[in-house]
Short mmCIF file of C-alpha atoms in Angstrom, two decimals:
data_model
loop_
_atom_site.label_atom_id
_atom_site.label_comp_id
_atom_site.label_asym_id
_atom_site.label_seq_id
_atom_site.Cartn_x
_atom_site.Cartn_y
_atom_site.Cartn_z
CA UNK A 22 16.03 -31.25 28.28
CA UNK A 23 17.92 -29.39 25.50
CA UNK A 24 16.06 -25.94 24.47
CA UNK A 25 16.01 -27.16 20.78
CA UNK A 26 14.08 -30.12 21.90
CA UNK A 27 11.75 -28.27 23.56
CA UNK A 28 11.25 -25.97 20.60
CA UNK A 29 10.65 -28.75 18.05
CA UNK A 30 7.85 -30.28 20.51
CA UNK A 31 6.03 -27.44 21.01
CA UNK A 32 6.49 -26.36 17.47
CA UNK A 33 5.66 -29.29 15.59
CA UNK A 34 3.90 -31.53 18.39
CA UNK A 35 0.60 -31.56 16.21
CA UNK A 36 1.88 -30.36 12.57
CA UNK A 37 3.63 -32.94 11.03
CA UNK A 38 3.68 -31.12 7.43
CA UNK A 39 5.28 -27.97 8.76
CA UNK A 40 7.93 -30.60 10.30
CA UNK A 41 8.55 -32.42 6.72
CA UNK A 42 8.81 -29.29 5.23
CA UNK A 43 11.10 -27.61 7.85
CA UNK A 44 13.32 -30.00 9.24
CA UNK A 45 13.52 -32.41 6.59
CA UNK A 46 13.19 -30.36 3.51
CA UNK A 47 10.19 -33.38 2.77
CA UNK A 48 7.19 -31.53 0.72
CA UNK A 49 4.50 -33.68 0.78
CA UNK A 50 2.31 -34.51 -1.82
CA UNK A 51 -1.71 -33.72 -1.05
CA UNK A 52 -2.25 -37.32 0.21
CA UNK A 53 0.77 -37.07 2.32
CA UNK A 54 -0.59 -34.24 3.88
CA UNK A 55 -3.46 -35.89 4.33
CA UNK A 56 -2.23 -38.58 6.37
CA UNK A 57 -0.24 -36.94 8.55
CA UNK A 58 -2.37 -34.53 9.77
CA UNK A 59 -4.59 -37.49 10.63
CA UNK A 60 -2.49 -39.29 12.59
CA UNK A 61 -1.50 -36.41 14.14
CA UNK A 62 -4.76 -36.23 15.50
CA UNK A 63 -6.14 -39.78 15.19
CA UNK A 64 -4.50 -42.48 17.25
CA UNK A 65 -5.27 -45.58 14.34
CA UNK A 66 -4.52 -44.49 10.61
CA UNK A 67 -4.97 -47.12 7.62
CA UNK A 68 -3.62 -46.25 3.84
CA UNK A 69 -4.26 -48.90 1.19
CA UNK A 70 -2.38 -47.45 -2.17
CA UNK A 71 -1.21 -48.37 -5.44
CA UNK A 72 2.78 -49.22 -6.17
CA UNK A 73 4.96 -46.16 -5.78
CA UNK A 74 3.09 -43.62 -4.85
CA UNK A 75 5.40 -42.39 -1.91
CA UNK A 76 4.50 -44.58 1.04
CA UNK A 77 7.70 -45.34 2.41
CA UNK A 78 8.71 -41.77 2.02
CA UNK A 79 5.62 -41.03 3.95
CA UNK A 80 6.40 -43.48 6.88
CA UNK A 81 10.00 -42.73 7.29
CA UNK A 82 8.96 -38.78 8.12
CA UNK A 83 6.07 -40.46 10.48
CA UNK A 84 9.49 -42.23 12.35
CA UNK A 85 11.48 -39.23 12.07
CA UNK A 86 8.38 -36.34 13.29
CA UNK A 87 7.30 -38.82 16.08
CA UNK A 88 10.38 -39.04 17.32
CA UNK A 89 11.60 -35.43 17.34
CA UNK A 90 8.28 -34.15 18.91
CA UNK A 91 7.20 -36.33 21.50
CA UNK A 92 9.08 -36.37 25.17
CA UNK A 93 10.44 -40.22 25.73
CA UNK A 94 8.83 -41.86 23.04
CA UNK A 95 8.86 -45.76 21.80
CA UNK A 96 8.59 -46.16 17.55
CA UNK A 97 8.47 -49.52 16.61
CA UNK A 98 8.45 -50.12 12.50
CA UNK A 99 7.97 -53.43 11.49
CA UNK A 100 7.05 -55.30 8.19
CA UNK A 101 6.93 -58.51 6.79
CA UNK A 102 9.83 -59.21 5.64
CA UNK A 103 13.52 -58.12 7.00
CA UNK A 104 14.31 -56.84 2.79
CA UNK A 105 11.68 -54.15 3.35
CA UNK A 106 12.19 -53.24 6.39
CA UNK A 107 16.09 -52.69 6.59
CA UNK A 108 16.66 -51.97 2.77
CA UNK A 109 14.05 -50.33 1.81
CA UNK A 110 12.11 -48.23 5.01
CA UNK A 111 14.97 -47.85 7.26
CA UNK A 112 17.43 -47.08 4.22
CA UNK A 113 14.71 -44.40 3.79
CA UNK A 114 14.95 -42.65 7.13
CA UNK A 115 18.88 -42.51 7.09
CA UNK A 116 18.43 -40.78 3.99
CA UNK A 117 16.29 -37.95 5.05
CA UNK A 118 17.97 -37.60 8.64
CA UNK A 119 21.52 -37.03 6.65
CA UNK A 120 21.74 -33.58 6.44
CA UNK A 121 18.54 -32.25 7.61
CA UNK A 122 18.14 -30.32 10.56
CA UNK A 123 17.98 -32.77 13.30
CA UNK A 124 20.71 -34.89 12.10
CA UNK A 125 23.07 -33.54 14.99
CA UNK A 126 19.81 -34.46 17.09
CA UNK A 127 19.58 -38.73 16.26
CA UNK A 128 21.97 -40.78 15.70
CA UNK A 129 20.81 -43.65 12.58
CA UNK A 130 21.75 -47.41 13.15
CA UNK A 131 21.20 -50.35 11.63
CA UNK A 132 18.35 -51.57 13.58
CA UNK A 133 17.72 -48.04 15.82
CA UNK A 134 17.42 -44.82 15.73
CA UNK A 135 18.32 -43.00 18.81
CA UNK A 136 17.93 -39.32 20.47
CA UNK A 137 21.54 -38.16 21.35
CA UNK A 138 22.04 -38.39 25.35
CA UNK A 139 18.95 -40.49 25.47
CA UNK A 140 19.82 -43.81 24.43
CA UNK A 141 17.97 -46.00 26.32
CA UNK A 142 14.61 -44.45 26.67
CA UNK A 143 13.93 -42.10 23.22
CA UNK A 144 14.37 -44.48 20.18
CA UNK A 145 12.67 -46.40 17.14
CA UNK A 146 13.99 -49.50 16.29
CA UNK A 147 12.47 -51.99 13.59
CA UNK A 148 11.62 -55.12 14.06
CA UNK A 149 10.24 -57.74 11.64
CA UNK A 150 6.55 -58.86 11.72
CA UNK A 151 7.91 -62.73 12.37
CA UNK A 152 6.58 -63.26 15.77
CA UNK A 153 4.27 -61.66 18.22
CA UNK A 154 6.62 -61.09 21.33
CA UNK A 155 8.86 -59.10 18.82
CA UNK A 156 5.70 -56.71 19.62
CA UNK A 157 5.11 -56.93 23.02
CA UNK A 158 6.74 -55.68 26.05
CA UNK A 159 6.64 -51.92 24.66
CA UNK A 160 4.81 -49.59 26.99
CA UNK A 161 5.16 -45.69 26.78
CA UNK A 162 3.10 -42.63 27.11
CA UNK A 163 4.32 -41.85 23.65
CA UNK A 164 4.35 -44.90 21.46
CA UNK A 165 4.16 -45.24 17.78
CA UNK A 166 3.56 -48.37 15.27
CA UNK A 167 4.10 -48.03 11.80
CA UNK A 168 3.38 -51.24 10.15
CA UNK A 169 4.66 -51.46 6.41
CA UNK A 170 3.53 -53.77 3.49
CA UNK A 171 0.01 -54.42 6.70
CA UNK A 172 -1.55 -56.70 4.32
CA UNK A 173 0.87 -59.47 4.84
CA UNK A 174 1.46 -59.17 8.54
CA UNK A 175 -0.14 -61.65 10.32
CA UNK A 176 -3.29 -61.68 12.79
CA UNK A 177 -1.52 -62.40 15.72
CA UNK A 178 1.18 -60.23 14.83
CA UNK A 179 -1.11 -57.08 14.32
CA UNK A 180 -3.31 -58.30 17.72
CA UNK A 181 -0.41 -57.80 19.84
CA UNK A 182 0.40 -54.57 18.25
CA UNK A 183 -3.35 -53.63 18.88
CA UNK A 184 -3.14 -54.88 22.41
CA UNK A 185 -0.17 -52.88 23.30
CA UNK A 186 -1.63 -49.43 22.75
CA UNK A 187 -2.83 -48.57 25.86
CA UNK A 188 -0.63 -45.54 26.84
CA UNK A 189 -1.64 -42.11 26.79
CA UNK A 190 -0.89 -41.27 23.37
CA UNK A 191 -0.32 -44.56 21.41
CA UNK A 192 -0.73 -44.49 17.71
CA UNK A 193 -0.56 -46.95 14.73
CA UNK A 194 -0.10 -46.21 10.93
CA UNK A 195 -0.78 -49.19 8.55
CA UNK A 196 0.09 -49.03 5.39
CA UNK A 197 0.09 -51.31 2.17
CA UNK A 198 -0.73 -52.78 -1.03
CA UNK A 199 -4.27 -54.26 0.18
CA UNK A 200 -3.70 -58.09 -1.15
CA UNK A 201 -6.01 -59.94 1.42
CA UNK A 202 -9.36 -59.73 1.93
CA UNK A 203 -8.69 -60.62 5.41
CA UNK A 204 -7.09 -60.03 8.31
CA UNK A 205 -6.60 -56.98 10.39
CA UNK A 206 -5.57 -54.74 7.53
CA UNK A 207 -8.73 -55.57 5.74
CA UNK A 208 -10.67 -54.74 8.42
CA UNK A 209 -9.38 -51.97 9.30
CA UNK A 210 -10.95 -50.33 5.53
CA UNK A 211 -14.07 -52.73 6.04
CA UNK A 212 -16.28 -53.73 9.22
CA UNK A 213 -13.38 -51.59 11.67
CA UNK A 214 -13.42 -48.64 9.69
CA UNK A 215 -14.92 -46.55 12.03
CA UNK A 216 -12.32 -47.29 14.47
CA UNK A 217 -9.52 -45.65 11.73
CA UNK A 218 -9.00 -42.77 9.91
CA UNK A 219 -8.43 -44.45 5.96
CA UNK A 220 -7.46 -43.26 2.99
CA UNK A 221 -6.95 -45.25 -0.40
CA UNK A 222 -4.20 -44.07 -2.57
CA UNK A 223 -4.60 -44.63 -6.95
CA UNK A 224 -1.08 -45.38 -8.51
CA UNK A 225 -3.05 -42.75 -11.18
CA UNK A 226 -3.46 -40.00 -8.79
CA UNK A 227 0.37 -39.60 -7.92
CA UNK A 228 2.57 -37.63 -9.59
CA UNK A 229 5.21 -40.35 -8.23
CA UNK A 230 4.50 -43.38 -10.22
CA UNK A 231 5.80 -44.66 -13.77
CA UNK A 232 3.32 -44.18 -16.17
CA UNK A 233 5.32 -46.90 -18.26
CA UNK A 234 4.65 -49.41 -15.31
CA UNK A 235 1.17 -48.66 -15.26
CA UNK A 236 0.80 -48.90 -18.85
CA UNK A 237 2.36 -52.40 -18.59
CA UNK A 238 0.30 -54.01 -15.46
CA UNK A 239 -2.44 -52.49 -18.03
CA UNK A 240 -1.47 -54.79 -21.02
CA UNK A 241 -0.16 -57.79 -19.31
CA UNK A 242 -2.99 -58.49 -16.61
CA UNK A 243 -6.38 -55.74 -17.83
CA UNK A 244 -7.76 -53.08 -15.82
CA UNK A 245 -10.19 -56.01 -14.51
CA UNK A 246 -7.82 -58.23 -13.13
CA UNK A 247 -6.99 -58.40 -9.13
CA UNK A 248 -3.23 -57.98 -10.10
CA UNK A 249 -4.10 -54.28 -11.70
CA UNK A 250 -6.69 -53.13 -9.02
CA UNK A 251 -4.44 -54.02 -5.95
CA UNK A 252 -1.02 -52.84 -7.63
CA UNK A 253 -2.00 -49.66 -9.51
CA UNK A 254 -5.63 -48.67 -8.11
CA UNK A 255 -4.90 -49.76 -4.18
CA UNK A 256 -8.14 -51.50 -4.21
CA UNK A 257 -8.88 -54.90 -2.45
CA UNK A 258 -8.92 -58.17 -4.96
CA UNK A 259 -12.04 -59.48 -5.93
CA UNK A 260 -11.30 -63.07 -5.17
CA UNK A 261 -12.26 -64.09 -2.07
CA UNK A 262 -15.04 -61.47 -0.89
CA UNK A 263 -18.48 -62.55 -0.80
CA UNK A 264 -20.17 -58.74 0.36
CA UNK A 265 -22.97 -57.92 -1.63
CA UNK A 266 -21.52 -54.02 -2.27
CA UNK A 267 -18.04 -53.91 -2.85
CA UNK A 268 -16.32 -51.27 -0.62
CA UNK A 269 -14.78 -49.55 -3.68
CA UNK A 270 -19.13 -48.68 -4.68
CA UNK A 271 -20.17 -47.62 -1.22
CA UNK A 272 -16.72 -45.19 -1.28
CA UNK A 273 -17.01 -43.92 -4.33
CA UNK A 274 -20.12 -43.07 -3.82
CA UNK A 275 -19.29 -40.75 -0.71
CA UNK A 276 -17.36 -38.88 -3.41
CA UNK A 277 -20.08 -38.18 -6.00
CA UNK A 278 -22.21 -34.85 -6.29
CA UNK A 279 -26.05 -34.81 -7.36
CA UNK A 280 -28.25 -32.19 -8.14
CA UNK A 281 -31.48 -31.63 -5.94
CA UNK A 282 -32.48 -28.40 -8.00
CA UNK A 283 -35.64 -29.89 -9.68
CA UNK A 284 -36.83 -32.96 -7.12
CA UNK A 285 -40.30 -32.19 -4.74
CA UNK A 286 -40.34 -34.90 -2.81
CA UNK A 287 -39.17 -34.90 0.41
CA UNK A 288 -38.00 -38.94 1.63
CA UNK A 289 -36.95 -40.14 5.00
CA UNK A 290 -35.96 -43.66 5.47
CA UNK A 291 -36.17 -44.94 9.38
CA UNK A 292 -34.92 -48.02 10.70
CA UNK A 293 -36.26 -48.19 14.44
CA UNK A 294 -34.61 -49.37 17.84
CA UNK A 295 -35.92 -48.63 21.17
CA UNK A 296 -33.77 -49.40 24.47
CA UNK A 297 -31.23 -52.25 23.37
CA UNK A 298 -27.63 -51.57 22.21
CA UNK A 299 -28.52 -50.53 18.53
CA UNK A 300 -29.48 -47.39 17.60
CA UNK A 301 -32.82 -45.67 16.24
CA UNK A 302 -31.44 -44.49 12.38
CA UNK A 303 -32.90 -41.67 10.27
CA UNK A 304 -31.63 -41.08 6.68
CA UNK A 305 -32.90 -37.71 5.03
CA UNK A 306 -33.19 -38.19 1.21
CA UNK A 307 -34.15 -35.52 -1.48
CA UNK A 308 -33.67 -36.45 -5.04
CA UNK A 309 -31.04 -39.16 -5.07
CA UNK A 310 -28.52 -36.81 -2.20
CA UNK A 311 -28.83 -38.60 0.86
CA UNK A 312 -28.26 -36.37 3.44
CA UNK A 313 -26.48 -36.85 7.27
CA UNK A 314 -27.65 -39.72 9.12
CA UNK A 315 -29.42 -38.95 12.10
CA UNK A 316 -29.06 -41.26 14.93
CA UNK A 317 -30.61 -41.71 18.14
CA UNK A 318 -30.47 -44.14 21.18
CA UNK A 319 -33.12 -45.18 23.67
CA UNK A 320 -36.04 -43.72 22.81
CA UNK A 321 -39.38 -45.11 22.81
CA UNK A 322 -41.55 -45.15 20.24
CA UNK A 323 -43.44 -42.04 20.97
CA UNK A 324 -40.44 -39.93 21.36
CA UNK A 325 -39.37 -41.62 18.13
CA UNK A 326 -42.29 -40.65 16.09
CA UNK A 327 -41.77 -36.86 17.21
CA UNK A 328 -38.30 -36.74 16.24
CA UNK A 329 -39.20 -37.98 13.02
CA UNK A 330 -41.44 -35.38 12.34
CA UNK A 331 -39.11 -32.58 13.59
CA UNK A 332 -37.00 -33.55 11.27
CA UNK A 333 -39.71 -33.66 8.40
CA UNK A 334 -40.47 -29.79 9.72
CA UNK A 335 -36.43 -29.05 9.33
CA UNK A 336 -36.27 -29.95 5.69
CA UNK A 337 -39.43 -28.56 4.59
CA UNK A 338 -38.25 -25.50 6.16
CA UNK A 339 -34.94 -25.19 4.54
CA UNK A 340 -35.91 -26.59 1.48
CA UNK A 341 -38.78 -25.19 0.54
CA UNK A 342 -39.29 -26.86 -2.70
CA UNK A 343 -40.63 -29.84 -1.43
CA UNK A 344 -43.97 -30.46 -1.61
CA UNK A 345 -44.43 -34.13 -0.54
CA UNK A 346 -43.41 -36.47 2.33
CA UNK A 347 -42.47 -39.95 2.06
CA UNK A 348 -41.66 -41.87 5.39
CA UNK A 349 -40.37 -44.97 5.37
CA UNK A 350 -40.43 -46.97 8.57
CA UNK A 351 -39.10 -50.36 9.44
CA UNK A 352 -42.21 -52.13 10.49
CA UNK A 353 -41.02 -55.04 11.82
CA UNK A 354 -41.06 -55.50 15.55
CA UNK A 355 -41.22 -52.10 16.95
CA UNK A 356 -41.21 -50.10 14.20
CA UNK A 357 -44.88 -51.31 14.19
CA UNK A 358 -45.40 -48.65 17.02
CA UNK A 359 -44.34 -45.85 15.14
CA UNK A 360 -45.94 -46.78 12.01
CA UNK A 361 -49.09 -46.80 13.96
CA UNK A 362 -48.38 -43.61 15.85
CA UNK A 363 -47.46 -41.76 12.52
CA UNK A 364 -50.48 -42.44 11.01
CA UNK A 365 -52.68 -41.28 13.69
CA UNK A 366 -50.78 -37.71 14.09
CA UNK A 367 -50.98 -37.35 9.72
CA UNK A 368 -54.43 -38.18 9.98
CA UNK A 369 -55.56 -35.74 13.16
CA UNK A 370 -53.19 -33.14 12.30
CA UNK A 371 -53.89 -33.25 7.72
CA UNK A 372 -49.94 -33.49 7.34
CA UNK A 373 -50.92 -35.32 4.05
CA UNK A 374 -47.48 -36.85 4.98
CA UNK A 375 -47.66 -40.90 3.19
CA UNK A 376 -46.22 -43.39 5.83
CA UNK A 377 -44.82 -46.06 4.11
CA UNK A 378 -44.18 -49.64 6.55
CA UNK A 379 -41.33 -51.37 5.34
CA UNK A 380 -41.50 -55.54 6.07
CA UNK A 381 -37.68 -56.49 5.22
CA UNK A 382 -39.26 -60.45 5.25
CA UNK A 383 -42.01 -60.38 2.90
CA UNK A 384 -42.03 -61.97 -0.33
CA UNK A 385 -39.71 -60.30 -3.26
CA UNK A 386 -41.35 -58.43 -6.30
CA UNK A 387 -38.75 -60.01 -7.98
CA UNK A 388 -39.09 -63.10 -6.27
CA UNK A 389 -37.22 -65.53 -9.23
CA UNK A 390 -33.53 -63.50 -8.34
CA UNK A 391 -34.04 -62.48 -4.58
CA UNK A 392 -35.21 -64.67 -1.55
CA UNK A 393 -37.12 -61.87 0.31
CA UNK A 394 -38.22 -58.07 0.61
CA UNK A 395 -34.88 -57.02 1.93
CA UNK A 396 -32.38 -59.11 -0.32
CA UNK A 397 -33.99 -57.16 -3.03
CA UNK A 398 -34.40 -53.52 -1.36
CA UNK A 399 -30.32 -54.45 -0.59
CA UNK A 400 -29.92 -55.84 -4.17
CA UNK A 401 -31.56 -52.83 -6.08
CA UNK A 402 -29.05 -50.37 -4.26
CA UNK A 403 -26.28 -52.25 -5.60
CA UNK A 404 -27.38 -51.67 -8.69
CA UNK A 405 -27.64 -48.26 -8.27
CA UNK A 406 -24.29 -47.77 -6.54
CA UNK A 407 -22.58 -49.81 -9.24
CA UNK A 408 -24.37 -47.94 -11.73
CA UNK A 409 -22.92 -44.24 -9.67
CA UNK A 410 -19.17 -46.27 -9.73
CA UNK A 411 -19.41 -46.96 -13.65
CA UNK A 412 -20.27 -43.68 -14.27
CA UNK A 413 -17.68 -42.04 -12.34
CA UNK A 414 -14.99 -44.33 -13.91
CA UNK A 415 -16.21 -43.49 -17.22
CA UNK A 416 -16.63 -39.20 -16.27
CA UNK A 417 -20.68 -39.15 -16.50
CA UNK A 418 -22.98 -38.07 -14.73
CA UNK A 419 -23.56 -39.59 -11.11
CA UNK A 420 -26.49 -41.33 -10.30
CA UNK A 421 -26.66 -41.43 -6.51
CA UNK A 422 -24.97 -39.04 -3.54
CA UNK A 423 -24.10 -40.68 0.11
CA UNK A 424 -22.81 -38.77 2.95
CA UNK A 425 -19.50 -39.44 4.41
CA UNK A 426 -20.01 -41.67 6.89
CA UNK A 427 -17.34 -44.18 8.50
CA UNK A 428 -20.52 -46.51 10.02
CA UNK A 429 -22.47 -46.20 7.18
CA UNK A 430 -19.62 -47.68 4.31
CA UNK A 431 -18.62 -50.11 6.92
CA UNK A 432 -21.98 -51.71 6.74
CA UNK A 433 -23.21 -51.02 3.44
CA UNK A 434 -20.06 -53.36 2.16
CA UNK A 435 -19.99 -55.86 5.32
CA UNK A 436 -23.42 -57.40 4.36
CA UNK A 437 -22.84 -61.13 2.92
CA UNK A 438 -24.69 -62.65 0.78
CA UNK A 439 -25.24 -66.83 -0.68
CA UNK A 440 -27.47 -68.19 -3.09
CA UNK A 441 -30.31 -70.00 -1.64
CA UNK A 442 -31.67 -73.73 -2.98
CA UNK A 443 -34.19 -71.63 -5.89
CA UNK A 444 -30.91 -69.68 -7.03
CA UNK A 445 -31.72 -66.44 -5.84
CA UNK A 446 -30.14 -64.21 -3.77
CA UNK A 447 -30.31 -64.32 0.13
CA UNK A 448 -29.01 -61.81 2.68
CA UNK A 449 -27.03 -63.01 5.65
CA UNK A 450 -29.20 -61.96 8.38
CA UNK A 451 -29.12 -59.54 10.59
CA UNK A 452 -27.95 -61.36 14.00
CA UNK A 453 -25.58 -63.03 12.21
CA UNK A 454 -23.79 -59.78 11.06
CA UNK A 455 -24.02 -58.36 14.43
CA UNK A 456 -22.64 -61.28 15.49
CA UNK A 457 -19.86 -60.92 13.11
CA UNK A 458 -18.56 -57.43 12.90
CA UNK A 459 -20.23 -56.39 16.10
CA UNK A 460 -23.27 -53.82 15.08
CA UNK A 461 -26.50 -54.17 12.66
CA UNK A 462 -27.17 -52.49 9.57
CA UNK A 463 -28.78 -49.85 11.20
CA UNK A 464 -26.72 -46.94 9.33
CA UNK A 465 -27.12 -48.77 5.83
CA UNK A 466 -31.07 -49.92 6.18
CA UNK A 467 -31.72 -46.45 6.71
CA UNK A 468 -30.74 -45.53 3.46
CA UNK A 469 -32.54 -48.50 1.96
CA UNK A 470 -35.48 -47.57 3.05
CA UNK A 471 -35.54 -44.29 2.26
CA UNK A 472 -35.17 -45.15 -1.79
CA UNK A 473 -37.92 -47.89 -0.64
CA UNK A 474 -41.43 -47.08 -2.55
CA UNK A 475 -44.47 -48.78 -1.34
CA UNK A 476 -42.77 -51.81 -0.94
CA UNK A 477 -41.12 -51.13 -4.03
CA UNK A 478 -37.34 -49.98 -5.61
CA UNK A 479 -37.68 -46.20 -5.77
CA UNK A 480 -34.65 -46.16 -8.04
CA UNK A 481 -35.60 -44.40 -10.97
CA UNK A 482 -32.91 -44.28 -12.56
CA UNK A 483 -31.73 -47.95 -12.43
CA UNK A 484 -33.41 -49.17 -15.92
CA UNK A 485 -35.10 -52.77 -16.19
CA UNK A 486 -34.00 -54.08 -11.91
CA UNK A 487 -30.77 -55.05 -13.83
CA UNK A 488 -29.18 -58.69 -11.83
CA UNK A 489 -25.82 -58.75 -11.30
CA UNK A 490 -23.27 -61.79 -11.93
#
């Protein structure tokens, strides 16, 4: 192998910025960055964005840094249609291999892109998204997808693609305008998000776009429409989705800051498992900041109940302002346990801790608008996160904090929702969304509970239980 080959893999072999910026004279904007310093360490990547905010610049230095910095590799690019693939993202790559530094390295076709001496085993080639064995047969130690305009390649398409990554280091970067609220590109922001690394790209945070374009999507469709949140915000349409929290509320909140400075009480929200497949969830709330998840698997209820108070002990101890405990425990089934066995160590040990048992299927406060305890624990946290996405939109204050968590979004905008015989709302249950995206609420419930007050909304500052439309 040539000694400049071996330089640019060990060089660049996990930076591809420095390899934009070096080789291809590509600076990348901050998202840009972003991206491909996660797939450089991520094997599944997912980018919704607005029009024109430099994707196809983005995945034609994927191509190019793949390539260049991995020994024998397979890069497949595909999209749906054979306009943007050949005209637009392969046009792209031949223009930032001409005259760059590894020009005299790959040689630019048509349909391939080839390492010089290496033909037949170090290429990318594109391929459009038209059938499913255009994407099988490819098997490599180094193999790369990138998978253009994702939204309108189909299932069986992307499936093969998924089923092909099997080699040592396979990747996959999807991006796209996200125009379905289906399909494996949808997923892959919604119940499979914790199998990607995803970003979501504004057509208003770029410094690529036309403002003039935006200004005109503006006027012609409204900042409500479908047609202006998919082409200039990057955001999933409204249309078809029937999730109670949109995924844009859950995110956003992730994003948004609270103060603690001047809140006492210390809350903890609990939603128990013992030896199945789901996990034992703690969520650590002070104010409205909801701190890491904790999560723990196979324990039984004893052990349970002690690691609940530990962590009590932890945040009393490093936040010493709090004065009161609040735990909220999922009471049904074998949460029962705990309930039981928290009580008795308050009581023989004067914790003066309150131990609050949550029953996700009694009857509603608000029984006229939601069918049960748990529609309405689930429906008063919309609220509040639409409420926290309002604000933010609008530059006030934020009403509610969430930690970053992949597990935690994923199911906090994957719980459906119908309206029941009375009109009111009605949570699709649990089984059936395990059934469905392959895990229960575990992550989310735990933060419902812990804003849960006595059976109650503990959302103070959600005025009047607003309902939604």
């Amino acid at each position: 192998m040539d000694k400049e080959l071996i330089t640019l893999l060990d060089n660049y072999w996990d930076n591809p910025v420095w390899f934009a910026e070096d080789m291809l004279n590509f600076h990348a904007d901050k998202w840009q960055s972003d991206v491909l310093m996660a797939l450089a360490q991520a094997p599944k990547v997912s980018v919704r964005s607005g029009q024109g905010v430099g994707k196809t610049g983005l995945e034609s230095i994927v191509v190019t840094w793949y390539l260049c910095t991995r020994p024998f590799p397979k890069v497949i690019a595909t999209a749906p249609t054979r306009q943007q693939l050949y005209d637009v993202l392969w046009a792209e790559i031949s223009k930032w291999l001409s005259g760059s530094m590894v020009d005299k390295l790959l040689q630019w076709t048509k349909t391939k892109v080839y390492m010089k001496g290496y033909e037949e085993r170090w290429w990318a080639t594109a391929r459009t998204a038209v059938k499913a064995e255009n994407m099988q047969g490819f098997h490599e130690d180094y193999m790369l997808f990138v998978v253009d305009e994702a939204s309108g390649v189909a299932d069986p398409i992307m499936e093969a693609i998924l089923g092909t990554l099997s080699g040592y280091e396979n990747k996959l970067l999807m991006c796209g305008n996200p125009t379905r609220t289906s399909g494996t590109f949808y997923d892959s922001h919604n119940r499979d998000r914790d199998l990607y690394r995803t970003f979501k790209v504004s057509s208003l945070d770029s410094p690529r776009t036309s403002q003039d374009n935006i200004e005109m999507l503006k006027r012609k469709y409204l900042e409500d429409s479908d047609v202006y949140r998919v082409r200039v915000l990057g955001e999933f349409p409204k249309g078809e989705s029937d999730a109670l929290i949109p995924l844009e509320y859950a995110e956003t909140a992730t994003n948004t800051k609270v103060s603690i400075k001047d809140c006492f009480t210390f809350n903890l929200g609990a939603d128990i498992a013992r030896f199945g497949n789901d996990n034992t969830v703690m969520a650590p709330r002070i104010g409205n900041k909801v701190f890491s998840l904790l999560e723990y698997s196979k324990k039984d209820t004893m052990e349970t109940s002690g690691n609940i108070l530990r962590v009590v002990d932890k945040f009393k101890n490093e936040y010493h302002q709090i004065n009161k405990v609040k735990i909220k425990v999922d009471d049904d089934g074998l949460g029962g346990g705990v309930t039981d066995r928290l009580n008795e160590v308050v009581r023989q040990q004067g914790l003066g801790y309150e131990i609050i048992p949550i029953k996700n299927g009694a009857k509603a406060d608000d029984d006229e608008h939601y069918s049960d305890k748990s529609a309405e624990m689930w429906g008063n946290i919309r609220d509040m996160l639409e409420e926290n996405f309002t604000n933010f939109v609008q530059g006030r204050e934020p009403t509610i904090e969430l930690p970053d968590n992949e597990k935690l979004i994923k199911q906090l905008s994957n719980r459906k929702y119908k309206i029941d015989s009375k009109g009111r709302i009605d949570l699709e249950r649990k089984e059936e969304m395990k059934k469905r995206i392959g895990e229960s609420p575990d992550c989310a419930d735990a933060v419902i509970y812990s804003f849960a007050e006595n059976g109650n909304s503990d959302l103070s500052l959600l005025k009047g239980g607003s309902i939604w439309g």
